[in-house]
Amino acid sequence: MTRRGLFLSLIGGLAAAPLGDAWAARRDRPGLRYGPDPRQTVEMHVPRGAAGLPVLVVFDDRRGEGRRIARQIARRGFVVALADLRMVRGSGAAMVADAAVATAWVADRAPEYGGDAARLGVLGLGRSADAALMIALDRRYMAAMGRPDLIRAAGALERPPETRRDLTATRPEAYVRAGAAPLWLGGRDQAATMLAARIEAVGGWVQSLVLSDEAGLVADAAVFFGRELA
């Protein structure tokens, strides 16, 4: 089954009504580290009075958008965990491995923040986009965490094009499969469009949005995850 949307109204029915100001835990608060490296941190964004809300793990790419986007999505009725990933020059393997560890870590602690770990999705931003897609498409990562079916939906926002020759290790194109969790792809370039076409070709479930406006992309992502994690 496939879904694909190129443009949509950004006003009517975009997302659930905001739940008010989101409370954000300090990133250096004890217990918000999923690993020993200083970059392996998680920052929680939780609506006031959260109880049984869907959980979205957002992987930051350190360009400054992560916290703003996490708050926007949290206000739409999600418990959002903003996770930092290690970025090793010339290799994305550490980033993908961190994404899997962070996702399992968040799932284990979601109830403490009013989240329902049975309704969990992942969203990668920019350079972290492939990490979110990889742990959803390549089953080995979450299986290694003992949670092969944890991720119910995944997305990528402003996924950059790949320039390396070998795409098999950390590029999701090599792991497209029909039985994967529903995917959302949003951005301004052809990277998302081309991947969406490959997913559709194998009968996968994908929704893509070609749009340059960040607010519109974030709003559409919130609608997608709200529907798939309902």
mmCIF file of C-alpha atoms in Angstrom:
data_model
loop_
_atom_site.group_PDB
_atom_site.id
_atom_site.type_symbol
_atom_site.label_atom_id
_atom_site.label_comp_id
_atom_site.label_asym_id
_atom_site.label_seq_id
_atom_site.Cartn_x
_atom_site.Cartn_y
_atom_site.Cartn_z
ATOM 1 C CA MET A 1 0.000 0.000 0.000
ATOM 2 C CA THR A 2 1.378 3.404 -0.900
ATOM 3 C CA ARG A 3 0.631 6.971 0.018
ATOM 4 C CA ARG A 4 2.145 10.022 -1.550
ATOM 5 C CA GLY A 5 1.265 13.702 -1.257
ATOM 6 C CA LEU A 6 3.125 16.477 -3.034
ATOM 7 C CA PHE A 7 1.209 19.501 -1.823
ATOM 8 C CA LEU A 8 -1.485 20.142 0.770
ATOM 9 C CA SER A 9 -3.371 22.882 2.549
ATOM 10 C CA LEU A 10 -1.320 24.129 5.457
ATOM 11 C CA ILE A 11 -4.292 25.394 7.432
ATOM 12 C CA GLY A 12 -7.307 23.105 7.521
ATOM 13 C CA GLY A 13 -6.879 19.888 9.453
ATOM 14 C CA LEU A 14 -3.100 19.918 9.598
ATOM 15 C CA ALA A 15 -2.745 18.572 13.113
ATOM 16 C CA ALA A 16 -4.348 18.087 16.442
ATOM 17 C CA ALA A 17 -5.045 21.168 18.510
ATOM 18 C CA PRO A 18 -1.979 22.335 20.443
ATOM 19 C CA LEU A 19 -1.843 21.234 24.071
ATOM 20 C CA GLY A 20 -0.226 24.432 25.332
ATOM 21 C CA ASP A 21 3.366 25.168 26.219
ATOM 22 C CA ALA A 22 5.702 22.196 26.197
ATOM 23 C CA TRP A 23 7.981 21.598 29.170
ATOM 24 C CA ALA A 24 11.576 20.824 28.241
ATOM 25 C CA ALA A 25 13.960 18.928 30.510
ATOM 26 C CA ARG A 26 17.486 20.262 30.673
ATOM 27 C CA ARG A 27 19.817 18.361 28.384
ATOM 28 C CA ASP A 28 22.392 17.951 31.168
ATOM 29 C CA ARG A 29 19.854 16.645 33.680
ATOM 30 C CA PRO A 30 21.095 13.382 35.300
ATOM 31 C CA GLY A 31 19.671 10.305 33.590
ATOM 32 C CA LEU A 32 19.275 11.902 30.159
ATOM 33 C CA ARG A 33 22.284 10.181 28.645
ATOM 34 C CA TYR A 34 21.817 7.016 26.627
ATOM 35 C CA GLY A 35 25.566 6.340 26.366
ATOM 36 C CA PRO A 36 28.943 7.358 27.812
ATOM 37 C CA ASP A 37 29.966 9.737 25.022
ATOM 38 C CA PRO A 38 29.235 13.427 25.722
ATOM 39 C CA ARG A 39 27.187 13.560 22.515
ATOM 40 C CA GLN A 40 24.942 10.647 23.476
ATOM 41 C CA THR A 41 22.290 12.779 25.136
ATOM 42 C CA VAL A 42 18.510 13.069 25.076
ATOM 43 C CA GLU A 43 16.356 16.112 25.778
ATOM 44 C CA MET A 44 12.688 15.488 26.555
ATOM 45 C CA HIS A 45 9.893 17.799 25.371
ATOM 46 C CA VAL A 46 6.644 16.883 27.073
ATOM 47 C CA PRO A 47 3.221 18.606 26.969
ATOM 48 C CA ARG A 48 1.782 19.490 30.337
ATOM 49 C CA GLY A 49 -0.414 16.720 31.703
ATOM 50 C CA ALA A 50 0.903 14.156 29.228
ATOM 51 C CA ALA A 51 -0.546 10.678 29.686
ATOM 52 C CA GLY A 52 -0.459 7.860 27.159
ATOM 53 C CA LEU A 53 0.727 10.104 24.314
ATOM 54 C CA PRO A 54 2.517 8.810 21.203
ATOM 55 C CA VAL A 55 6.311 9.055 21.353
ATOM 56 C CA LEU A 56 8.513 10.562 18.666
ATOM 57 C CA VAL A 57 12.299 10.287 18.800
ATOM 58 C CA VAL A 58 13.825 13.176 16.837
ATOM 59 C CA PHE A 59 17.461 12.936 15.803
ATOM 60 C CA ASP A 60 19.177 16.319 15.767
ATOM 61 C CA ASP A 61 21.769 17.318 13.170
ATOM 62 C CA ARG A 62 23.090 20.228 15.255
ATOM 63 C CA ARG A 63 22.162 22.988 12.831
ATOM 64 C CA GLY A 64 19.913 24.603 15.418
ATOM 65 C CA GLU A 65 16.507 23.436 14.200
ATOM 66 C CA GLY A 66 16.183 20.394 16.441
ATOM 67 C CA ARG A 67 14.955 22.014 19.623
ATOM 68 C CA ARG A 68 12.540 24.287 17.807
ATOM 69 C CA ILE A 69 11.071 21.411 15.814
ATOM 70 C CA ALA A 70 10.846 19.178 18.894
ATOM 71 C CA ARG A 71 8.820 21.826 20.719
ATOM 72 C CA GLN A 72 6.527 22.375 17.748
ATOM 73 C CA ILE A 73 5.729 18.676 17.523
ATOM 74 C CA ALA A 74 5.351 18.247 21.293
ATOM 75 C CA ARG A 75 2.729 20.988 21.334
ATOM 76 C CA ARG A 76 0.710 18.919 18.871
ATOM 77 C CA GLY A 77 0.295 16.079 21.346
ATOM 78 C CA PHE A 78 3.507 14.046 21.394
ATOM 79 C CA VAL A 79 6.142 13.140 23.914
ATOM 80 C CA VAL A 80 9.258 14.119 21.957
ATOM 81 C CA ALA A 81 12.779 12.919 22.719
ATOM 82 C CA LEU A 82 15.437 15.023 20.976
ATOM 83 C CA ALA A 83 18.501 12.799 20.661
ATOM 84 C CA ASP A 84 22.033 13.762 19.721
ATOM 85 C CA LEU A 85 24.038 11.310 17.622
ATOM 86 C CA ARG A 86 27.758 10.903 17.175
ATOM 87 C CA MET A 87 28.927 11.992 13.739
ATOM 88 C CA VAL A 88 32.175 10.403 12.615
ATOM 89 C CA ARG A 89 33.757 11.939 9.540
ATOM 90 C CA GLY A 90 33.593 9.600 6.563
ATOM 91 C CA SER A 91 31.246 7.070 8.173
ATOM 92 C CA GLY A 92 27.604 7.065 9.188
ATOM 93 C CA ALA A 93 27.788 3.749 11.041
ATOM 94 C CA ALA A 94 28.185 5.302 14.492
ATOM 95 C CA MET A 95 25.263 7.625 13.838
ATOM 96 C CA VAL A 96 22.944 4.768 12.876
ATOM 97 C CA ALA A 97 24.059 2.630 15.813
ATOM 98 C CA ASP A 98 23.449 5.544 18.182
ATOM 99 C CA ALA A 99 19.975 6.056 16.717
ATOM 100 C CA ALA A 100 19.046 2.461 17.533
ATOM 101 C CA VAL A 101 20.418 2.661 21.074
ATOM 102 C CA ALA A 102 18.733 6.013 21.737
ATOM 103 C CA THR A 103 15.390 4.768 20.428
ATOM 104 C CA ALA A 104 15.410 1.721 22.687
ATOM 105 C CA TRP A 105 16.517 3.914 25.613
ATOM 106 C CA VAL A 106 13.634 6.324 25.052
ATOM 107 C CA ALA A 107 11.119 3.476 24.742
ATOM 108 C CA ASP A 108 12.182 2.087 28.114
ATOM 109 C CA ARG A 109 11.647 5.471 29.793
ATOM 110 C CA ALA A 110 8.662 6.798 27.854
ATOM 111 C CA PRO A 111 6.098 5.986 30.590
ATOM 112 C CA GLU A 112 7.989 8.249 33.017
ATOM 113 C CA TYR A 113 7.118 11.183 30.749
ATOM 114 C CA GLY A 114 3.556 10.208 29.906
ATOM 115 C CA GLY A 115 4.441 8.461 26.665
ATOM 116 C CA ASP A 116 3.186 5.181 25.211
ATOM 117 C CA ALA A 117 6.173 3.185 23.955
ATOM 118 C CA ALA A 118 3.837 0.952 21.939
ATOM 119 C CA ARG A 119 3.200 3.996 19.731
ATOM 120 C CA LEU A 120 6.707 5.135 18.866
ATOM 121 C CA GLY A 121 8.110 6.757 15.749
ATOM 122 C CA VAL A 122 11.470 8.228 14.695
ATOM 123 C CA LEU A 123 12.251 11.363 12.691
ATOM 124 C CA GLY A 124 15.677 12.383 11.411
ATOM 125 C CA LEU A 125 16.647 15.945 10.572
ATOM 126 C CA GLY A 126 19.168 16.787 7.842
ATOM 127 C CA ARG A 127 22.326 14.764 8.280
ATOM 128 C CA SER A 128 20.560 12.562 10.841
ATOM 129 C CA ALA A 129 17.729 11.722 8.455
ATOM 130 C CA ASP A 130 19.347 8.565 7.114
ATOM 131 C CA ALA A 131 19.829 7.239 10.652
ATOM 132 C CA ALA A 132 16.071 7.326 11.263
ATOM 133 C CA LEU A 133 15.339 5.628 7.955
ATOM 134 C CA MET A 134 18.050 3.017 8.404
ATOM 135 C CA ILE A 135 16.815 1.747 11.775
ATOM 136 C CA ALA A 136 13.327 1.496 10.306
ATOM 137 C CA LEU A 137 14.349 -0.247 7.076
ATOM 138 C CA ASP A 138 17.326 -2.383 8.112
ATOM 139 C CA ARG A 139 15.874 -4.683 10.756
ATOM 140 C CA ARG A 140 19.278 -5.666 12.140
ATOM 141 C CA TYR A 141 19.689 -2.478 14.181
ATOM 142 C CA MET A 142 16.558 -2.691 16.319
ATOM 143 C CA ALA A 143 16.822 -6.496 16.452
ATOM 144 C CA ALA A 144 20.217 -6.023 18.089
ATOM 145 C CA MET A 145 18.409 -3.961 20.749
ATOM 146 C CA GLY A 146 15.921 -6.776 21.281
ATOM 147 C CA ARG A 147 13.137 -4.528 19.876
ATOM 148 C CA PRO A 148 12.744 -5.516 16.188
ATOM 149 C CA ASP A 149 9.156 -4.249 15.930
ATOM 150 C CA LEU A 150 9.422 -1.158 18.128
ATOM 151 C CA ILE A 151 9.311 1.507 15.384
ATOM 152 C CA ARG A 152 5.801 2.007 14.005
ATOM 153 C CA ALA A 153 6.576 4.932 11.692
ATOM 154 C CA ALA A 154 9.666 6.791 10.520
ATOM 155 C CA GLY A 155 10.446 10.015 8.744
ATOM 156 C CA ALA A 156 13.170 12.206 7.279
ATOM 157 C CA LEU A 157 13.139 16.000 7.052
ATOM 158 C CA GLU A 158 15.441 17.758 4.565
ATOM 159 C CA ARG A 159 17.405 14.604 3.764
ATOM 160 C CA PRO A 160 20.640 15.593 1.981
ATOM 161 C CA PRO A 161 21.798 13.887 -1.227
ATOM 162 C CA GLU A 162 24.546 11.281 -0.994
ATOM 163 C CA THR A 163 27.850 11.790 -2.803
ATOM 164 C CA ARG A 164 29.714 8.636 -1.776
ATOM 165 C CA ARG A 165 29.986 5.689 -4.144
ATOM 166 C CA ASP A 166 29.259 2.922 -1.660
ATOM 167 C CA LEU A 167 25.667 3.300 -0.477
ATOM 168 C CA THR A 168 25.188 -0.152 1.002
ATOM 169 C CA ALA A 169 26.423 0.409 4.559
ATOM 170 C CA THR A 170 24.413 3.354 5.842
ATOM 171 C CA ARG A 171 22.181 4.554 3.006
ATOM 172 C CA PRO A 172 18.509 3.469 3.241
ATOM 173 C CA GLU A 173 18.106 2.969 -0.525
ATOM 174 C CA ALA A 174 19.869 -0.360 -0.116
ATOM 175 C CA TYR A 175 17.276 -1.596 2.405
ATOM 176 C CA VAL A 176 13.954 -0.603 0.869
ATOM 177 C CA ARG A 177 11.360 -3.281 1.615
ATOM 178 C CA ALA A 178 7.612 -3.632 1.397
ATOM 179 C CA GLY A 179 7.069 -4.735 4.989
ATOM 180 C CA ALA A 180 8.749 -1.767 6.660
ATOM 181 C CA ALA A 181 6.976 0.744 8.881
ATOM 182 C CA PRO A 182 5.201 3.594 7.048
ATOM 183 C CA LEU A 183 7.632 6.339 6.019
ATOM 184 C CA TRP A 184 7.313 10.121 5.708
ATOM 185 C CA LEU A 185 9.777 12.043 3.539
ATOM 186 C CA GLY A 186 9.866 15.818 3.331
ATOM 187 C CA GLY A 187 12.228 18.318 1.780
ATOM 188 C CA ARG A 188 13.101 20.663 -1.051
ATOM 189 C CA ASP A 189 15.329 18.513 -3.243
ATOM 190 C CA GLN A 190 15.028 15.267 -5.160
ATOM 191 C CA ALA A 191 16.509 13.018 -2.466
ATOM 192 C CA ALA A 192 13.135 12.397 -0.839
ATOM 193 C CA THR A 193 11.304 12.075 -4.157
ATOM 194 C CA MET A 194 13.709 9.486 -5.521
ATOM 195 C CA LEU A 195 13.610 7.369 -2.374
ATOM 196 C CA ALA A 196 9.806 7.574 -2.285
ATOM 197 C CA ALA A 197 9.682 6.243 -5.834
ATOM 198 C CA ARG A 198 11.828 3.252 -4.886
ATOM 199 C CA ILE A 199 9.650 2.471 -1.882
ATOM 200 C CA GLU A 200 6.502 2.684 -3.978
ATOM 201 C CA ALA A 201 8.045 0.387 -6.577
ATOM 202 C CA VAL A 202 8.308 -2.450 -4.049
ATOM 203 C CA GLY A 203 4.849 -1.817 -2.601
ATOM 204 C CA GLY A 204 5.965 0.026 0.501
ATOM 205 C CA TRP A 205 3.974 2.655 2.372
ATOM 206 C CA VAL A 206 5.337 6.166 1.930
ATOM 207 C CA GLN A 207 4.127 9.743 2.044
ATOM 208 C CA SER A 208 6.313 12.469 0.571
ATOM 209 C CA LEU A 209 6.022 16.227 0.557
ATOM 210 C CA VAL A 210 8.006 18.559 -1.706
ATOM 211 C CA LEU A 211 7.910 21.927 0.003
ATOM 212 C CA SER A 212 10.434 24.588 1.017
ATOM 213 C CA ASP A 213 8.534 25.934 4.033
ATOM 214 C CA GLU A 214 9.767 24.389 7.305
ATOM 215 C CA ALA A 215 6.564 25.128 9.208
ATOM 216 C CA GLY A 216 4.524 23.334 6.563
ATOM 217 C CA LEU A 217 6.849 20.342 6.554
ATOM 218 C CA VAL A 218 6.794 20.031 10.340
ATOM 219 C CA ALA A 219 3.014 20.354 10.414
ATOM 220 C CA ASP A 220 2.600 17.643 7.780
ATOM 221 C CA ALA A 221 5.031 15.364 9.624
ATOM 222 C CA ALA A 222 2.992 15.827 12.813
ATOM 223 C CA VAL A 223 -0.178 14.837 10.963
ATOM 224 C CA PHE A 224 1.521 11.759 9.514
ATOM 225 C CA PHE A 225 2.906 10.546 12.834
ATOM 226 C CA GLY A 226 -0.326 11.374 14.637
ATOM 227 C CA ARG A 227 -2.223 9.170 12.209
ATOM 228 C CA GLU A 228 0.252 6.290 12.066
ATOM 229 C CA LEU A 229 0.816 6.190 15.832
ATOM 230 C CA ALA A 230 -2.866 6.485 16.746
#
